[in-house]
CSV table of C-alpha atoms in Angstrom, one decimal:
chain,number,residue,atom,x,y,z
A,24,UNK,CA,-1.0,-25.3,-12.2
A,25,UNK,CA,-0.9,-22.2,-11.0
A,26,UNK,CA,1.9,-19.5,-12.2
A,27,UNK,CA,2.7,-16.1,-10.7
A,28,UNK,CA,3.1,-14.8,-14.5
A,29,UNK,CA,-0.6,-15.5,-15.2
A,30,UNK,CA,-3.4,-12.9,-14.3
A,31,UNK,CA,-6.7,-14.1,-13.2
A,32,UNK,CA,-9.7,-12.8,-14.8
A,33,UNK,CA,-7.3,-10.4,-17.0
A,34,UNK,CA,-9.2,-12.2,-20.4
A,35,UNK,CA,-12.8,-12.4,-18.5
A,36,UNK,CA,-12.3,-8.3,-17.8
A,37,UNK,CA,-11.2,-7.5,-21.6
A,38,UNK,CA,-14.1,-10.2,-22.8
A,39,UNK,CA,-16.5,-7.8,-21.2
A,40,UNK,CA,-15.1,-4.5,-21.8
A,41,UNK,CA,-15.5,-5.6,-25.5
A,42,UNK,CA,-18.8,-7.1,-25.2
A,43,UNK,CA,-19.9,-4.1,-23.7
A,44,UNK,CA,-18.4,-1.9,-26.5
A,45,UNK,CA,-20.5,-4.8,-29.1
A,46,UNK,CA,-23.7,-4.0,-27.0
A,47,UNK,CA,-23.9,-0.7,-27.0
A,48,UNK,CA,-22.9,-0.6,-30.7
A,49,UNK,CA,-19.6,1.5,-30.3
A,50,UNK,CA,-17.9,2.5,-33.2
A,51,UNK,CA,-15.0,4.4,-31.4
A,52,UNK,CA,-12.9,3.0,-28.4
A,53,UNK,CA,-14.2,3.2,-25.0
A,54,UNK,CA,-12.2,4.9,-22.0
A,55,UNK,CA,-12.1,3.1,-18.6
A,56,UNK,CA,-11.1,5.1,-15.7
A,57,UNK,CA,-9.0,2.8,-13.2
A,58,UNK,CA,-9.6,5.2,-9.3
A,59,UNK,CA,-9.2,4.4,-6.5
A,60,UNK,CA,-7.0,4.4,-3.1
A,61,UNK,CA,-3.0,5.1,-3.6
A,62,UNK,CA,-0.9,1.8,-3.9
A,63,UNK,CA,-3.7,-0.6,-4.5
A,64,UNK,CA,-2.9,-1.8,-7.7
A,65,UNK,CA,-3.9,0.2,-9.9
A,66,UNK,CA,-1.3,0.3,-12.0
A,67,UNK,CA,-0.5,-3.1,-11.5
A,68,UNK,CA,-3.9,-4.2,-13.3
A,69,UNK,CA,-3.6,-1.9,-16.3
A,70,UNK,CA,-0.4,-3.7,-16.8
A,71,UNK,CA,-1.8,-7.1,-16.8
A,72,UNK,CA,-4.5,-6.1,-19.2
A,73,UNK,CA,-2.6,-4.9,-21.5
A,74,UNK,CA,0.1,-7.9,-20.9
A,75,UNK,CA,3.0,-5.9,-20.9
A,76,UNK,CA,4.9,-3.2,-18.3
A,77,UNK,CA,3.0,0.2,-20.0
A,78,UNK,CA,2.8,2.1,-16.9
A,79,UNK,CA,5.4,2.0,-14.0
A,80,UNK,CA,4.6,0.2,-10.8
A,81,UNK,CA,5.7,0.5,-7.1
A,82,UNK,CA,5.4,-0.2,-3.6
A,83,UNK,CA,5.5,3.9,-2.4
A,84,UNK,CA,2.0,5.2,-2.7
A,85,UNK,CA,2.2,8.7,-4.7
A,86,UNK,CA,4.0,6.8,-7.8
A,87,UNK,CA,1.7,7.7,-10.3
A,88,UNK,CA,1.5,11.2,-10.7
A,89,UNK,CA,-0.8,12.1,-13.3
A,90,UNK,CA,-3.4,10.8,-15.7
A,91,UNK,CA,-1.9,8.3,-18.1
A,92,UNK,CA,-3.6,6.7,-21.3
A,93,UNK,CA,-3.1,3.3,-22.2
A,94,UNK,CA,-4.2,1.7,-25.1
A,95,UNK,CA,-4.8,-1.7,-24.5
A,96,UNK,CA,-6.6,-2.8,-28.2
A,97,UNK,CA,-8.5,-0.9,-30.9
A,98,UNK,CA,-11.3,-1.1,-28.8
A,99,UNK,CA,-10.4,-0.3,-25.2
A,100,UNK,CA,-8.2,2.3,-23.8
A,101,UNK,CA,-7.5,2.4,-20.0
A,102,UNK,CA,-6.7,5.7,-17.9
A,103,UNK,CA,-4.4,5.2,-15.0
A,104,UNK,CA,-4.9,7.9,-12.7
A,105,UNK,CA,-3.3,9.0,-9.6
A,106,UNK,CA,-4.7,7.5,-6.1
A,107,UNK,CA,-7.4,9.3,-4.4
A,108,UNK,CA,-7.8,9.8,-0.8
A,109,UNK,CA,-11.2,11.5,0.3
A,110,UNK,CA,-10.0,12.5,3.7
A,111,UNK,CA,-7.8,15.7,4.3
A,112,UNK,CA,-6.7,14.4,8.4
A,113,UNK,CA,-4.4,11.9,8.9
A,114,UNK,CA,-6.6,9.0,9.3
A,115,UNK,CA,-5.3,6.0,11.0
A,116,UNK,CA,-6.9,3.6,8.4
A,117,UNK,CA,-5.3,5.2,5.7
A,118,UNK,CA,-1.8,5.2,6.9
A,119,UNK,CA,-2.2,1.4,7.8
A,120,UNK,CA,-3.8,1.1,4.0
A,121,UNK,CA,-0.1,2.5,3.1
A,122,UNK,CA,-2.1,5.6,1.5
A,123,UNK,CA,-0.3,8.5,2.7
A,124,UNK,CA,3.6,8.0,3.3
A,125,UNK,CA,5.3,7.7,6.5
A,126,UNK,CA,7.7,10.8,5.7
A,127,UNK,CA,4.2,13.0,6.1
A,128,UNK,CA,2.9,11.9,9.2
A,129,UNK,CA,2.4,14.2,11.6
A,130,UNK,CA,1.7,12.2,14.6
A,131,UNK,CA,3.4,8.5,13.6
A,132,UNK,CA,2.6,7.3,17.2
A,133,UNK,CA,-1.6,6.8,16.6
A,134,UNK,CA,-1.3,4.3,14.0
A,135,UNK,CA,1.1,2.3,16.0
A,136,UNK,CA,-1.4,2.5,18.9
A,137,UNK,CA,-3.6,1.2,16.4
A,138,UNK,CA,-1.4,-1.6,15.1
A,139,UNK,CA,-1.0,-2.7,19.2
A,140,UNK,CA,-4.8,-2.6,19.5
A,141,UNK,CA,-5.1,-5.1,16.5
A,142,UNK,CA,-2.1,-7.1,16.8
A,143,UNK,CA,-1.4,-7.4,20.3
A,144,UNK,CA,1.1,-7.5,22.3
A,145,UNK,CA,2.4,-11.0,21.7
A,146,UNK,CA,2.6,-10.9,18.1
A,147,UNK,CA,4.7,-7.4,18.1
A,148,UNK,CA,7.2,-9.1,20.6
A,149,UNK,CA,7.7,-12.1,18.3
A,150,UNK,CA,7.8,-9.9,15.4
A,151,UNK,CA,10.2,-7.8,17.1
A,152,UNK,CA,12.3,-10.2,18.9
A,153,UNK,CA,11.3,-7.7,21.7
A,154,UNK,CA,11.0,-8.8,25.9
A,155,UNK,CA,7.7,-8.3,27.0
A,156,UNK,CA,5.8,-4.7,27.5
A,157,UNK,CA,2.5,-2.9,28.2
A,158,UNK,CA,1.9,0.0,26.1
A,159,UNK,CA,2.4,2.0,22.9
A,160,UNK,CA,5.6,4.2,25.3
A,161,UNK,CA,7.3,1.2,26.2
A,162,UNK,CA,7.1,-0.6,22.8
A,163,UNK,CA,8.6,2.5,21.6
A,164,UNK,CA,11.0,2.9,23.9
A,165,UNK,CA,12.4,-0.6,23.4
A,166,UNK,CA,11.8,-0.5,19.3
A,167,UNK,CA,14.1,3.2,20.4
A,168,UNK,CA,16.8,1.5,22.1
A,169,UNK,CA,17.1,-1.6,19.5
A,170,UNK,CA,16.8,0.9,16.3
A,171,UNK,CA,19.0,3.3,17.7
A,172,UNK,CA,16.1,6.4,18.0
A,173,UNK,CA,17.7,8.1,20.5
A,174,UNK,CA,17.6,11.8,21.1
A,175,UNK,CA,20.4,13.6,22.9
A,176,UNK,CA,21.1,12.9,26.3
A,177,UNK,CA,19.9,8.9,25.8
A,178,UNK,CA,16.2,9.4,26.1
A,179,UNK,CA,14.0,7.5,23.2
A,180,UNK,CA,12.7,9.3,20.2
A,181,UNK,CA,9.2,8.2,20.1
A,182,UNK,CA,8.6,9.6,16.8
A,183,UNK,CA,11.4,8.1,15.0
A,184,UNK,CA,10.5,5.0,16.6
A,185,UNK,CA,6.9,5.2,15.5
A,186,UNK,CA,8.4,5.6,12.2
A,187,UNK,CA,10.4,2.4,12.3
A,188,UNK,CA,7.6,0.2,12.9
A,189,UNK,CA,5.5,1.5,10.1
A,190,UNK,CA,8.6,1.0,7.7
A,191,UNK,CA,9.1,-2.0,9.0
A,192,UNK,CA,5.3,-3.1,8.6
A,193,UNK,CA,5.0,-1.4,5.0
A,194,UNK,CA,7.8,-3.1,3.8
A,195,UNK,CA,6.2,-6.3,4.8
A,196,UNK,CA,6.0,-7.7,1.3
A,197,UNK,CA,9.4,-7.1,1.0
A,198,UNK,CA,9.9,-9.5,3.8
A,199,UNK,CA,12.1,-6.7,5.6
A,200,UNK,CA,11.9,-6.6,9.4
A,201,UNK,CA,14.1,-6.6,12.4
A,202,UNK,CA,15.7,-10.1,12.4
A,203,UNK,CA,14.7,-12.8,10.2
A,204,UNK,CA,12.3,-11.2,8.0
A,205,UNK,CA,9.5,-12.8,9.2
A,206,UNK,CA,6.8,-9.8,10.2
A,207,UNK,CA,3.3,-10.9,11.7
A,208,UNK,CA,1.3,-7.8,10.5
């Protein structure tokens, strides 16, 4: 059986780390960079190799903030580093790759155009428990009205809408949305 606890591969990875340190006749310990994209586990896997929490672990990207060494046996030390993006714009597949936060978006409304191109419209209403639309506006406008976005006056903030459904689809693995927790995408 299978158990949440266990990490797959976690033994197969050290094996060869320390085979490779046997081949290449390494008297020292050998330092293995973890990079790569914010919140994609980095962290998580230096945790599992080493079998115990050594580096903290979350769900915000950003989390780890600078280079951290971990020693993992005599022969292997891991370095945790902070998640790199290679793109100075506000790229739509980062944000939906939950690389850059929400709190620093300047325009929150393309990615949820992007989310209603690959989604559709069907799945956002179910996910939602929203009546039916056409359109990035009037998704917003209803997500608006439901959440409570409203500027003064009673028109919609679209921004702080746009906002809401990236929340809500971040927090996805927290099983967090509108009504039952159930969230499609």
């Amino acid at each position: 059986t299978l158990s949440t606890s266990e990490c797959l591969g976690a033994e197969t990875l050290t094996q060869l780390l320390k085979n490779y340190c046997r081949s290449h006749n390494i008297k020292t310990s050998i330092a293995v960079g973890v990079i790569g994209f914010p919140n994609v586990g980095k962290s998580s896997l230096i945790n599992s190799l080493k079998r115990s929490k050594a580096v903290s672990t979350g769900s915000m990207p950003g989390l780890t903030r600078s280079v951290q060494e971990v020693q993992v046996d005599k022969n292997i030390r891991l370095i945790d580093c902070p998640g790199i993006v290679f793109s100075s714009r506000n790229d739509d597949a980062l944000i939906l790759r939950n690389c850059i936060k929400i709190e620093q978006l300047e325009d929150p409304i393309a990615p949820v155009e992007a989310i209603l191109r690959r989604c559709g419209e069907e799945a956002l209403m179910s996910a939602y428990a929203l009546p039916e639309f056409s359109g990035v506006s009037e998704l917003l406008a209803l997500v608006a009205k439901k959440r409570g976005k409203l500027k003064r006056g009673g028109g919609f903030n679209a921004d702080a809408a746009a906002r809401t459904v990236l929340q809500v689809r971040r927090n996805r693995s927290n099983r967090s949305s509108f009504r039952s927790g159930k969230n499609l995408f």
